PDB file of C-alpha atoms (C1' of nucleotides) in Angstrom:
ATOM      1  CA  UNK A   1     -21.717  -7.359 -16.190  1.00  0.00           C
ATOM      2  CA  UNK A   2     -22.529  -8.378 -12.621  1.00  0.00           C
ATOM      3  CA  UNK A   3     -20.438  -9.875  -9.853  1.00  0.00           C
ATOM      4  CA  UNK A   4     -22.188 -11.439  -6.902  1.00  0.00           C
ATOM      5  CA  UNK A   5     -20.855 -10.184  -3.613  1.00  0.00           C
ATOM      6  CA  UNK A   6     -20.268 -12.240  -0.476  1.00  0.00           C
ATOM      7  CA  UNK A   7     -21.770 -11.583   2.969  1.00  0.00           C
ATOM      8  CA  UNK A   8     -20.118  -8.839   4.994  1.00  0.00           C
ATOM      9  CA  UNK A   9     -19.332  -6.751   1.973  1.00  0.00           C
ATOM     10  CA  UNK A  10     -20.129  -3.085   1.553  1.00  0.00           C
ATOM     11  CA  UNK A  11     -18.770  -1.464  -1.539  1.00  0.00           C
ATOM     12  CA  UNK A  12     -19.004   2.029  -0.037  1.00  0.00           C
ATOM     13  CA  UNK A  13     -16.517   1.134   2.680  1.00  0.00           C
ATOM     14  CA  UNK A  14     -13.820   0.097   0.251  1.00  0.00           C
ATOM     15  CA  UNK A  15     -14.766   3.014  -1.969  1.00  0.00           C
ATOM     16  CA  UNK A  16     -14.028   5.419   0.867  1.00  0.00           C
ATOM     17  CA  UNK A  17     -10.582   3.928   1.197  1.00  0.00           C
ATOM     18  CA  UNK A  18      -9.944   4.222  -2.534  1.00  0.00           C
ATOM     19  CA  UNK A  19     -11.207   7.784  -2.474  1.00  0.00           C
ATOM     20  CA  UNK A  20      -8.990   9.039   0.332  1.00  0.00           C
ATOM     21  CA  UNK A  21      -6.657  11.083  -1.856  1.00  0.00           C
ATOM     22  CA  UNK A  22      -7.534  13.328  -4.755  1.00  0.00           C
ATOM     23  CA  UNK A  23      -3.997  12.731  -6.050  1.00  0.00           C
ATOM     24  CA  UNK A  24      -4.656   9.060  -6.775  1.00  0.00           C
ATOM     25  CA  UNK A  25      -3.573   8.583 -10.395  1.00  0.00           C
ATOM     26  CA  UNK A  26      -4.860   5.089 -11.218  1.00  0.00           C
ATOM     27  CA  UNK A  27      -8.585   5.542 -10.847  1.00  0.00           C
ATOM     28  CA  UNK A  28     -11.166   8.215 -10.320  1.00  0.00           C
ATOM     29  CA  UNK A  29     -14.400   8.054  -8.414  1.00  0.00           C
ATOM     30  CA  UNK A  30     -17.536   9.742  -9.692  1.00  0.00           C
ATOM     31  CA  UNK A  31     -21.015   9.384  -8.205  1.00  0.00           C
ATOM     32  CA  UNK A  32     -20.109   6.332  -6.199  1.00  0.00           C
ATOM     33  CA  UNK A  33     -18.506   4.512  -9.117  1.00  0.00           C
ATOM     34  CA  UNK A  34     -14.866   3.739  -9.871  1.00  0.00           C
ATOM     35  CA  UNK A  35     -13.605   4.623 -13.329  1.00  0.00           C
ATOM     36  CA  UNK A  36     -10.431   2.869 -14.308  1.00  0.00           C
ATOM     37  CA  UNK A  37      -8.554   1.537 -17.287  1.00  0.00           C
ATOM     38  CA  UNK A  38      -7.196  -1.984 -16.954  1.00  0.00           C
ATOM     39  CA  UNK A  39      -5.085  -4.158 -19.171  1.00  0.00           C
ATOM     40  CA  UNK A  40      -6.422  -7.690 -18.969  1.00  0.00           C
ATOM     41  CA  UNK A  41      -4.485 -10.291 -20.970  1.00  0.00           C
ATOM     42  CA  UNK A  42      -3.107  -7.486 -23.080  1.00  0.00           C
ATOM     43  CA  UNK A  43      -6.550  -6.054 -23.774  1.00  0.00           C
ATOM     44  CA  UNK A  44      -7.326  -2.511 -22.692  1.00  0.00           C
ATOM     45  CA  UNK A  45     -10.674  -2.048 -21.042  1.00  0.00           C
ATOM     46  CA  UNK A  46     -12.304   0.962 -19.441  1.00  0.00           C
ATOM     47  CA  UNK A  47     -14.599   0.015 -16.582  1.00  0.00           C
ATOM     48  CA  UNK A  48     -17.114   1.802 -14.434  1.00  0.00           C
ATOM     49  CA  UNK A  49     -17.573  -0.200 -11.262  1.00  0.00           C
ATOM     50  CA  UNK A  50     -20.436   0.314  -8.841  1.00  0.00           C
ATOM     51  CA  UNK A  51     -23.237  -1.535  -7.104  1.00  0.00           C
ATOM     52  CA  UNK A  52     -26.718  -2.308  -8.392  1.00  0.00           C
ATOM     53  CA  UNK A  53     -29.993  -2.253  -6.444  1.00  0.00           C
ATOM     54  CA  UNK A  54     -29.426  -5.770  -5.153  1.00  0.00           C
ATOM     55  CA  UNK A  55     -26.052  -4.780  -3.719  1.00  0.00           C
ATOM     56  CA  UNK A  56     -24.027  -6.768  -6.212  1.00  0.00           C
ATOM     57  CA  UNK A  57     -21.062  -5.318  -8.026  1.00  0.00           C
ATOM     58  CA  UNK A  58     -21.919  -4.008 -11.433  1.00  0.00           C
ATOM     59  CA  UNK A  59     -19.450  -3.272 -14.205  1.00  0.00           C
ATOM     60  CA  UNK A  60     -20.364  -1.009 -17.078  1.00  0.00           C
ATOM     61  CA  UNK A  61     -18.139  -0.586 -20.113  1.00  0.00           C
ATOM     62  CA  UNK A  62     -18.401   3.044 -21.187  1.00  0.00           C
ATOM     63  CA  UNK A  63     -16.082   2.627 -24.177  1.00  0.00           C
ATOM     64  CA  UNK A  64     -15.790  -0.817 -25.751  1.00  0.00           C
ATOM     65  CA  UNK A  65     -17.511  -4.044 -24.863  1.00  0.00           C
ATOM     66  CA  UNK A  66     -14.781  -6.582 -24.101  1.00  0.00           C
ATOM     67  CA  UNK A  67     -14.774 -10.137 -25.395  1.00  0.00           C
ATOM     68  CA  UNK A  68     -15.614 -13.136 -23.220  1.00  0.00           C
ATOM     69  CA  UNK A  69     -12.029 -13.928 -22.358  1.00  0.00           C
ATOM     70  CA  UNK A  70     -11.409 -10.401 -21.148  1.00  0.00           C
ATOM     71  CA  UNK A  71     -14.613 -10.470 -19.116  1.00  0.00           C
ATOM     72  CA  UNK A  72     -13.457 -13.635 -17.478  1.00  0.00           C
ATOM     73  CA  UNK A  73     -10.098 -12.077 -16.587  1.00  0.00           C
ATOM     74  CA  UNK A  74     -11.824  -8.954 -15.348  1.00  0.00           C
ATOM     75  CA  UNK A  75     -14.081 -10.977 -13.081  1.00  0.00           C
ATOM     76  CA  UNK A  76     -11.043 -12.635 -11.554  1.00  0.00           C
ATOM     77  CA  UNK A  77      -9.351  -9.259 -11.165  1.00  0.00           C
ATOM     78  CA  UNK A  78     -12.275  -7.734  -9.281  1.00  0.00           C
ATOM     79  CA  UNK A  79     -12.555 -10.780  -7.032  1.00  0.00           C
ATOM     80  CA  UNK A  80      -8.969 -10.290  -6.083  1.00  0.00           C
ATOM     81  CA  UNK A  81      -9.096  -6.496  -5.922  1.00  0.00           C
ATOM     82  CA  UNK A  82     -11.794  -6.546  -3.244  1.00  0.00           C
ATOM     83  CA  UNK A  83     -10.752  -9.809  -1.644  1.00  0.00           C
ATOM     84  CA  UNK A  84     -14.200 -11.239  -2.324  1.00  0.00           C
ATOM     85  CA  UNK A  85     -13.337 -14.865  -1.758  1.00  0.00           C
ATOM     86  CA  UNK A  86     -12.471 -14.582   1.888  1.00  0.00           C
ATOM     87  CA  UNK A  87     -15.012 -15.604   4.491  1.00  0.00           C
ATOM     88  CA  UNK A  88     -14.750 -12.938   7.153  1.00  0.00           C
ATOM     89  CA  UNK A  89     -17.036 -14.468   9.771  1.00  0.00           C
ATOM     90  CA  UNK A  90     -14.139 -15.599  12.011  1.00  0.00           C
ATOM     91  CA  UNK A  91     -12.649 -12.120  11.880  1.00  0.00           C
ATOM     92  CA  UNK A  92     -15.898 -10.439  12.877  1.00  0.00           C
ATOM     93  CA  UNK A  93     -16.279 -12.883  15.742  1.00  0.00           C
ATOM     94  CA  UNK A  94     -12.768 -12.204  16.893  1.00  0.00           C
ATOM     95  CA  UNK A  95     -13.161  -8.441  16.563  1.00  0.00           C
ATOM     96  CA  UNK A  96     -16.376  -8.361  18.570  1.00  0.00           C
ATOM     97  CA  UNK A  97     -14.436  -9.234  21.712  1.00  0.00           C
ATOM     98  CA  UNK A  98     -11.336  -7.189  21.019  1.00  0.00           C
ATOM     99  CA  UNK A  99     -10.885  -3.864  22.757  1.00  0.00           C
ATOM    100  CA  UNK A 100      -8.960  -2.294  19.880  1.00  0.00           C
ATOM    101  CA  UNK A 101     -11.085  -3.565  17.004  1.00  0.00           C
ATOM    102  CA  UNK A 102     -14.599  -3.757  18.428  1.00  0.00           C
ATOM    103  CA  UNK A 103     -15.741  -0.205  17.726  1.00  0.00           C
ATOM    104  CA  UNK A 104     -13.751   0.258  14.536  1.00  0.00           C
ATOM    105  CA  UNK A 105     -15.049  -2.893  12.911  1.00  0.00           C
ATOM    106  CA  UNK A 106     -18.548  -1.850  13.851  1.00  0.00           C
ATOM    107  CA  UNK A 107     -18.100   1.593  12.324  1.00  0.00           C
ATOM    108  CA  UNK A 108     -16.637   0.315   9.067  1.00  0.00           C
ATOM    109  CA  UNK A 109     -18.553  -2.938   8.757  1.00  0.00           C
ATOM    110  CA  UNK A 110     -18.291  -4.324   5.237  1.00  0.00           C
ATOM    111  CA  UNK A 111     -14.808  -3.023   4.504  1.00  0.00           C
ATOM    112  CA  UNK A 112     -12.521  -5.396   2.621  1.00  0.00           C
ATOM    113  CA  UNK A 113      -8.805  -5.673   2.114  1.00  0.00           C
ATOM    114  CA  UNK A 114      -8.451  -3.597  -1.034  1.00  0.00           C
ATOM    115  CA  UNK A 115      -5.616  -5.259  -2.824  1.00  0.00           C
ATOM    116  CA  UNK A 116      -2.934  -4.160  -5.253  1.00  0.00           C
ATOM    117  CA  UNK A 117      -2.765  -7.185  -7.554  1.00  0.00           C
ATOM    118  CA  UNK A 118       0.296  -5.966  -9.456  1.00  0.00           C
ATOM    119  CA  UNK A 119       3.496  -6.798  -7.570  1.00  0.00           C
ATOM    120  CA  UNK A 120       5.577  -4.050  -9.153  1.00  0.00           C
ATOM    121  CA  UNK A 121       2.950  -1.456  -8.314  1.00  0.00           C
ATOM    122  CA  UNK A 122       2.642  -2.684  -4.739  1.00  0.00           C
ATOM    123  CA  UNK A 123       6.402  -2.584  -4.225  1.00  0.00           C
ATOM    124  CA  UNK A 124       6.768   0.856  -5.778  1.00  0.00           C
ATOM    125  CA  UNK A 125       3.931   2.269  -3.714  1.00  0.00           C
ATOM    126  CA  UNK A 126       5.447   0.858  -0.542  1.00  0.00           C
ATOM    127  CA  UNK A 127       8.940   2.088  -1.298  1.00  0.00           C
ATOM    128  CA  UNK A 128       7.825   5.538  -2.349  1.00  0.00           C
ATOM    129  CA  UNK A 129       5.777   5.753   0.842  1.00  0.00           C
ATOM    130  CA  UNK A 130       8.622   4.829   3.174  1.00  0.00           C
ATOM    131  CA  UNK A 131       9.312   7.439   5.831  1.00  0.00           C
ATOM    132  CA  UNK A 132       7.354  10.291   4.240  1.00  0.00           C
ATOM    133  CA  UNK A 133       3.879  11.584   4.934  1.00  0.00           C
ATOM    134  CA  UNK A 134       1.034  10.121   2.923  1.00  0.00           C
ATOM    135  CA  UNK A 135       0.257  13.273   1.000  1.00  0.00           C
ATOM    136  CA  UNK A 136       3.801  13.602  -0.260  1.00  0.00           C
ATOM    137  CA  UNK A 137       3.784   9.879  -1.049  1.00  0.00           C
ATOM    138  CA  UNK A 138       0.737  10.392  -3.273  1.00  0.00           C
ATOM    139  CA  UNK A 139       2.434  13.347  -4.949  1.00  0.00           C
ATOM    140  CA  UNK A 140       5.511  11.283  -5.765  1.00  0.00           C
ATOM    141  CA  UNK A 141       3.461   8.266  -6.809  1.00  0.00           C
ATOM    142  CA  UNK A 142       1.329  10.361  -9.127  1.00  0.00           C
ATOM    143  CA  UNK A 143       4.385  11.973 -10.648  1.00  0.00           C
ATOM    144  CA  UNK A 144       5.914   8.537 -11.205  1.00  0.00           C
ATOM    145  CA  UNK A 145       2.788   7.247 -12.960  1.00  0.00           C
ATOM    146  CA  UNK A 146       2.353  10.350 -15.076  1.00  0.00           C
ATOM    147  CA  UNK A 147       5.975  10.332 -16.151  1.00  0.00           C
ATOM    148  CA  UNK A 148       6.498   6.685 -16.999  1.00  0.00           C
ATOM    149  CA  UNK A 149       3.049   5.145 -17.275  1.00  0.00           C
ATOM    150  CA  UNK A 150       0.813   4.722 -20.291  1.00  0.00           C
ATOM    151  CA  UNK A 151      -2.140   7.021 -20.720  1.00  0.00           C
ATOM    152  CA  UNK A 152      -5.422   6.566 -22.528  1.00  0.00           C
ATOM    153  CA  UNK A 153      -7.930   9.323 -23.055  1.00  0.00           C
ATOM    154  CA  UNK A 154     -11.630   8.871 -23.404  1.00  0.00           C
ATOM    155  CA  UNK A 155     -14.243  11.623 -23.523  1.00  0.00           C
ATOM    156  CA  UNK A 156     -11.870  14.279 -22.290  1.00  0.00           C
ATOM    157  CA  UNK A 157     -10.546  12.325 -19.334  1.00  0.00           C
ATOM    158  CA  UNK A 158      -7.127  10.693 -19.181  1.00  0.00           C
ATOM    159  CA  UNK A 159      -6.709   7.283 -17.580  1.00  0.00           C
ATOM    160  CA  UNK A 160      -3.335   5.881 -16.551  1.00  0.00           C
ATOM    161  CA  UNK A 161      -1.794   2.457 -16.392  1.00  0.00           C
ATOM    162  CA  UNK A 162       0.986   1.846 -13.904  1.00  0.00           C
ATOM    163  CA  UNK A 163       4.474   2.004 -15.515  1.00  0.00           C
ATOM    164  CA  UNK A 164       5.792  -1.322 -16.755  1.00  0.00           C
ATOM    165  CA  UNK A 165       8.942  -2.546 -15.004  1.00  0.00           C
ATOM    166  CA  UNK A 166      10.789  -2.771 -18.345  1.00  0.00           C
ATOM    167  CA  UNK A 167      10.366   0.976 -18.768  1.00  0.00           C
ATOM    168  CA  UNK A 168      11.520   1.806 -15.245  1.00  0.00           C
ATOM    169  CA  UNK A 169      14.468  -0.572 -15.502  1.00  0.00           C
ATOM    170  CA  UNK A 170      15.769   1.553 -18.358  1.00  0.00           C
ATOM    171  CA  UNK A 171      15.804   4.751 -16.296  1.00  0.00           C
ATOM    172  CA  UNK A 172      18.726   6.171 -14.333  1.00  0.00           C
ATOM    173  CA  UNK A 173      18.954   7.080 -10.682  1.00  0.00           C
ATOM    174  CA  UNK A 174      19.176  10.702 -11.764  1.00  0.00           C
ATOM    175  CA  UNK A 175      15.815  10.424 -13.556  1.00  0.00           C
ATOM    176  CA  UNK A 176      14.110   9.428 -10.325  1.00  0.00           C
ATOM    177  CA  UNK A 177      16.079  11.805  -8.104  1.00  0.00           C
ATOM    178  CA  UNK A 178      14.881  14.616 -10.364  1.00  0.00           C
ATOM    179  CA  UNK A 179      11.362  13.691  -9.249  1.00  0.00           C
ATOM    180  CA  UNK A 180      12.320  14.330  -5.602  1.00  0.00           C
ATOM    181  CA  UNK A 181      12.823  10.733  -4.676  1.00  0.00           C
ATOM    182  CA  UNK A 182      15.829  10.243  -2.462  1.00  0.00           C
ATOM    183  CA  UNK A 183      18.880   8.655  -4.015  1.00  0.00           C
ATOM    184  CA  UNK A 184      18.366   5.518  -1.934  1.00  0.00           C
ATOM    185  CA  UNK A 185      14.758   5.083  -2.914  1.00  0.00           C
ATOM    186  CA  UNK A 186      15.609   5.704  -6.549  1.00  0.00           C
ATOM    187  CA  UNK A 187      18.132   2.878  -6.335  1.00  0.00           C
ATOM    188  CA  UNK A 188      15.552   0.617  -4.715  1.00  0.00           C
ATOM    189  CA  UNK A 189      12.957   1.365  -7.398  1.00  0.00           C
ATOM    190  CA  UNK A 190      15.401   0.693 -10.222  1.00  0.00           C
ATOM    191  CA  UNK A 191      16.642  -2.496  -8.589  1.00  0.00           C
ATOM    192  CA  UNK A 192      13.102  -3.722  -8.180  1.00  0.00           C
ATOM    193  CA  UNK A 193      12.229  -2.903 -11.787  1.00  0.00           C
ATOM    194  CA  UNK A 194      15.263  -4.855 -12.984  1.00  0.00           C
ATOM    195  CA  UNK A 195      14.477  -7.898 -10.832  1.00  0.00           C
ATOM    196  CA  UNK A 196      10.940  -8.024 -12.169  1.00  0.00           C
ATOM    197  CA  UNK A 197      11.702  -7.269 -15.803  1.00  0.00           C
ATOM    198  CA  UNK A 198      14.418  -9.916 -15.979  1.00  0.00           C
ATOM    199  CA  UNK A 199      12.122 -12.483 -14.418  1.00  0.00           C
ATOM    200  CA  UNK A 200      14.044 -12.982 -11.162  1.00  0.00           C
ATOM    201  CA  UNK A 201      11.139 -11.652  -9.135  1.00  0.00           C
ATOM    202  CA  UNK A 202       7.477 -12.301  -9.803  1.00  0.00           C
ATOM    203  CA  UNK A 203       4.293 -12.636  -7.905  1.00  0.00           C
ATOM    204  CA  UNK A 204       3.866 -16.140  -9.204  1.00  0.00           C
ATOM    205  CA  UNK A 205       7.381 -17.036  -8.095  1.00  0.00           C
ATOM    206  CA  UNK A 206       6.791 -15.634  -4.615  1.00  0.00           C
ATOM    207  CA  UNK A 207       3.651 -17.717  -4.211  1.00  0.00           C
ATOM    208  CA  UNK A 208       5.020 -20.823  -5.904  1.00  0.00           C
ATOM    209  CA  UNK A 209       5.885 -22.538  -2.638  1.00  0.00           C
ATOM    210  CA  UNK A 210       2.436 -21.972  -1.261  1.00  0.00           C
ATOM    211  CA  UNK A 211       3.879 -20.431   1.851  1.00  0.00           C
ATOM    212  CA  UNK A 212       3.332 -16.820   2.804  1.00  0.00           C
ATOM    213  CA  UNK A 213       6.249 -16.877   5.218  1.00  0.00           C
ATOM    214  CA  UNK A 214       8.561 -18.060   2.436  1.00  0.00           C
ATOM    215  CA  UNK A 215       7.253 -15.266   0.229  1.00  0.00           C
ATOM    216  CA  UNK A 216       7.911 -12.757   2.997  1.00  0.00           C
ATOM    217  CA  UNK A 217      11.463 -13.926   3.541  1.00  0.00           C
ATOM    218  CA  UNK A 218      12.075 -13.774  -0.221  1.00  0.00           C
ATOM    219  CA  UNK A 219      10.828 -10.197  -0.224  1.00  0.00           C
ATOM    220  CA  UNK A 220      13.108  -9.351   2.693  1.00  0.00           C
ATOM    221  CA  UNK A 221      16.058 -10.422   0.580  1.00  0.00           C
ATOM    222  CA  UNK A 222      15.465  -7.551  -1.833  1.00  0.00           C
ATOM    223  CA  UNK A 223      17.400  -4.357  -1.291  1.00  0.00           C
ATOM    224  CA  UNK A 224      15.035  -1.662  -0.060  1.00  0.00           C
ATOM    225  CA  UNK A 225      12.580  -4.122   1.437  1.00  0.00           C
ATOM    226  CA  UNK A 226      12.598  -4.272   5.222  1.00  0.00           C
ATOM    227  CA  UNK A 227      10.090  -5.628   7.680  1.00  0.00           C
ATOM    228  CA  UNK A 228       7.500  -2.958   7.027  1.00  0.00           C
ATOM    229  CA  UNK A 229       7.581  -3.228   3.227  1.00  0.00           C
ATOM    230  CA  UNK A 230       7.631  -7.044   3.209  1.00  0.00           C
ATOM    231  CA  UNK A 231       4.551  -7.127   5.391  1.00  0.00           C
ATOM    232  CA  UNK A 232       2.801  -4.353   3.517  1.00  0.00           C
ATOM    233  CA  UNK A 233       3.299  -6.079   0.164  1.00  0.00           C
ATOM    234  CA  UNK A 234       2.416  -9.498   1.594  1.00  0.00           C
ATOM    235  CA  UNK A 235      -0.817  -8.008   2.830  1.00  0.00           C
ATOM    236  CA  UNK A 236      -1.894  -5.787  -0.072  1.00  0.00           C
ATOM    237  CA  UNK A 237      -0.536  -7.762  -2.989  1.00  0.00           C
ATOM    238  CA  UNK A 238      -0.243 -11.389  -1.962  1.00  0.00           C
ATOM    239  CA  UNK A 239      -3.278 -11.394   0.288  1.00  0.00           C
ATOM    240  CA  UNK A 240      -1.469 -12.894   3.262  1.00  0.00           C
ATOM    241  CA  UNK A 241      -4.062 -12.603   6.052  1.00  0.00           C
ATOM    242  CA  UNK A 242      -1.388 -12.716   8.744  1.00  0.00           C
ATOM    243  CA  UNK A 243       0.870 -10.017   7.327  1.00  0.00           C
ATOM    244  CA  UNK A 244       1.086  -7.032   9.618  1.00  0.00           C
ATOM    245  CA  UNK A 245       3.384  -4.017   9.324  1.00  0.00           C
ATOM    246  CA  UNK A 246       3.827  -3.618  13.059  1.00  0.00           C
ATOM    247  CA  UNK A 247       6.243  -0.693  12.865  1.00  0.00           C
ATOM    248  CA  UNK A 248       3.829   1.423  10.837  1.00  0.00           C
ATOM    249  CA  UNK A 249       3.299   4.855  12.350  1.00  0.00           C
ATOM    250  CA  UNK A 250      -0.194   4.985  10.890  1.00  0.00           C
ATOM    251  CA  UNK A 251      -1.176   1.841  12.749  1.00  0.00           C
ATOM    252  CA  UNK A 252       0.406   3.211  15.900  1.00  0.00           C
ATOM    253  CA  UNK A 253      -1.646   6.354  15.518  1.00  0.00           C
ATOM    254  CA  UNK A 254      -4.848   4.383  14.882  1.00  0.00           C
ATOM    255  CA  UNK A 255      -4.325   2.250  17.983  1.00  0.00           C
ATOM    256  CA  UNK A 256      -3.552   5.301  20.050  1.00  0.00           C
ATOM    257  CA  UNK A 257      -6.866   6.832  18.971  1.00  0.00           C
ATOM    258  CA  UNK A 258      -8.817   3.596  19.416  1.00  0.00           C
ATOM    259  CA  UNK A 259      -7.616   3.095  22.982  1.00  0.00           C
ATOM    260  CA  UNK A 260      -7.426   6.783  23.803  1.00  0.00           C
ATOM    261  CA  UNK A 261      -3.767   6.470  24.789  1.00  0.00           C
ATOM    262  CA  UNK A 262      -1.588   9.443  25.621  1.00  0.00           C
ATOM    263  CA  UNK A 263       1.279   8.344  23.441  1.00  0.00           C
ATOM    264  CA  UNK A 264       1.638   6.111  20.434  1.00  0.00           C
ATOM    265  CA  UNK A 265       2.247   2.489  21.393  1.00  0.00           C
ATOM    266  CA  UNK A 266       5.624   0.984  20.546  1.00  0.00           C
ATOM    267  CA  UNK A 267       6.269  -2.126  18.503  1.00  0.00           C
ATOM    268  CA  UNK A 268       6.305  -4.291  21.591  1.00  0.00           C
ATOM    269  CA  UNK A 269       2.958  -3.053  22.830  1.00  0.00           C
ATOM    270  CA  UNK A 270       1.415  -3.434  19.381  1.00  0.00           C
ATOM    271  CA  UNK A 271       2.630  -6.992  19.051  1.00  0.00           C
ATOM    272  CA  UNK A 272       1.077  -7.728  22.408  1.00  0.00           C
ATOM    273  CA  UNK A 273      -2.299  -6.433  21.200  1.00  0.00           C
ATOM    274  CA  UNK A 274      -1.895  -8.206  17.865  1.00  0.00           C
ATOM    275  CA  UNK A 275      -1.393 -11.535  19.599  1.00  0.00           C
ATOM    276  CA  UNK A 276      -5.172 -11.815  19.780  1.00  0.00           C
ATOM    277  CA  UNK A 277      -5.531 -11.262  16.049  1.00  0.00           C
ATOM    278  CA  UNK A 278      -3.838 -14.476  15.000  1.00  0.00           C
ATOM    279  CA  UNK A 279      -4.793 -15.356  11.456  1.00  0.00           C
ATOM    280  CA  UNK A 280      -6.387 -11.959  10.822  1.00  0.00           C
ATOM    281  CA  UNK A 281      -3.622  -9.436  11.423  1.00  0.00           C
ATOM    282  CA  UNK A 282      -3.972  -8.013   7.913  1.00  0.00           C
ATOM    283  CA  UNK A 283      -7.664  -7.323   8.417  1.00  0.00           C
ATOM    284  CA  UNK A 284      -6.939  -5.685  11.725  1.00  0.00           C
ATOM    285  CA  UNK A 285      -4.497  -3.421   9.910  1.00  0.00           C
ATOM    286  CA  UNK A 286      -7.000  -2.662   7.148  1.00  0.00           C
ATOM    287  CA  UNK A 287      -9.654  -1.543   9.629  1.00  0.00           C
ATOM    288  CA  UNK A 288      -7.121   0.453  11.641  1.00  0.00           C
ATOM    289  CA  UNK A 289      -5.951   2.269   8.497  1.00  0.00           C
ATOM    290  CA  UNK A 290      -9.556   2.945   7.566  1.00  0.00           C
ATOM    291  CA  UNK A 291     -10.189   4.578  10.924  1.00  0.00           C
ATOM    292  CA  UNK A 292      -7.653   7.268  10.073  1.00  0.00           C
ATOM    293  CA  UNK A 293      -9.367   8.570   6.937  1.00  0.00           C
TER     294      UNK A 293
ATOM    295  C1'  DT B   1       9.890  26.544  12.612  1.00  0.00           C
ATOM    296  C1'  DG B   2      11.244  22.291  14.246  1.00  0.00           C
ATOM    297  C1'  DC B   3       9.375  17.916  14.406  1.00  0.00           C
ATOM    298  C1'  DC B   4       7.306  14.321  12.025  1.00  0.00           C
ATOM    299  C1'  DA B   5       6.150  11.257   8.196  1.00  0.00           C
ATOM    300  C1'  DG B   6       2.280   4.285   6.283  1.00  0.00           C
ATOM    301  C1'  DG B   7      11.500   2.832   6.796  1.00  0.00           C
ATOM    302  C1'  DG B   8      15.789   0.923   5.309  1.00  0.00           C
ATOM    303  C1'  DT B   9      20.750   0.339   4.996  1.00  0.00           C
ATOM    304  C1'  DC B  10      25.177   0.646   6.650  1.00  0.00           C
ATOM    305  C1'  DT B  11      28.399   1.132  10.370  1.00  0.00           C
ATOM    306  C1'  DT B  12      29.755   0.703  15.044  1.00  0.00           C
ATOM    307  C1'  DT B  13      29.724  -1.363  19.610  1.00  0.00           C
TER     308       DT B  13
ATOM    309  C1'  DA C   1      22.233  -8.572  18.471  1.00  0.00           C
ATOM    310  C1'  DA C   2      21.499  -4.176  19.371  1.00  0.00           C
ATOM    311  C1'  DA C   3      22.070   0.633  18.851  1.00  0.00           C
ATOM    312  C1'  DG C   4      23.234   4.762  16.321  1.00  0.00           C
ATOM    313  C1'  DA C   5      24.216   7.477  12.040  1.00  0.00           C
ATOM    314  C1'  DC C   6      22.522   8.766   7.876  1.00  0.00           C
ATOM    315  C1'  DC C   7      19.313   9.489   4.210  1.00  0.00           C
ATOM    316  C1'  DA C   8      16.806  13.894   2.663  1.00  0.00           C
ATOM    317  C1'  DT C   9      12.190  16.282   1.554  1.00  0.00           C
ATOM    318  C1'  DG C  10       7.510  18.045   2.060  1.00  0.00           C
ATOM    319  C1'  DG C  11       3.637  18.883   5.400  1.00  0.00           C
ATOM    320  C1'  DC C  12       1.846  21.102   9.167  1.00  0.00           C
TER     321       DC C  12
END
DNA sequence: TGCCAGGGTCTTT
DNA sequence: AAAGACCATGGC
């Protein structure tokens, strides 16, 4: 199966982002291809995703050939996963004259906003990652997936699906604290799982008003979701191009390196720089994150 | 070893 | 509204 790619797309750039931690539990990368199990419309499918000679995305099914409906859903998933439907020309124009972005965008040309289509997964990843270093965040995230997710083995390798909110909603705070989550974060994760499993919170519901700012304010109403998390989820899950987690220490670090500053810039200074990124703040963040790998 | 890490809530002023 | 206390644990 083939998926035509848009201009300004280089699979390897997004691949490098996806390959930044060997603790990543939801996919593995072998010989430039992503191996991952997905559940599309209730159908399990193992995919191997890479690029063909023409530079288009190519999906191979190592296990079972899916039916047409599943293929259709998979196509939509990949479009969203790599943000293929966005025309990035305005961003590249903007970045070419920006002192922070110019060099970085040149170095990582072709990178896309790699999205986390599943809202529950995006929220959990953000919450687990709050206030701890990225390596520890991956450790906790992996432990969470391996403990409560669904596994499928094929040819000696085990593939994992992210835990369903109904499963997590049935856990206790103690279950999550035992995994070295803080008590607070455990409460947040359980609360989130309950909101999603009882239907109060959904990705569709967040986007129903067609307004990203409404979605962001709805997210902010959830316990455990502050400015950083609301922006992170708006960016990675909802695809809001203007979402920008300004307080992020990683972004601060990236800007410090890009401008060769002596100290990390504060929120105020970052917002001043970001004023020139209107409409493309999320892409600025994506390239800044990428520069740290 | 002490500071830092892809923050957030709750309380106090 | 703004500032401070507290959370709490691994990484380096």
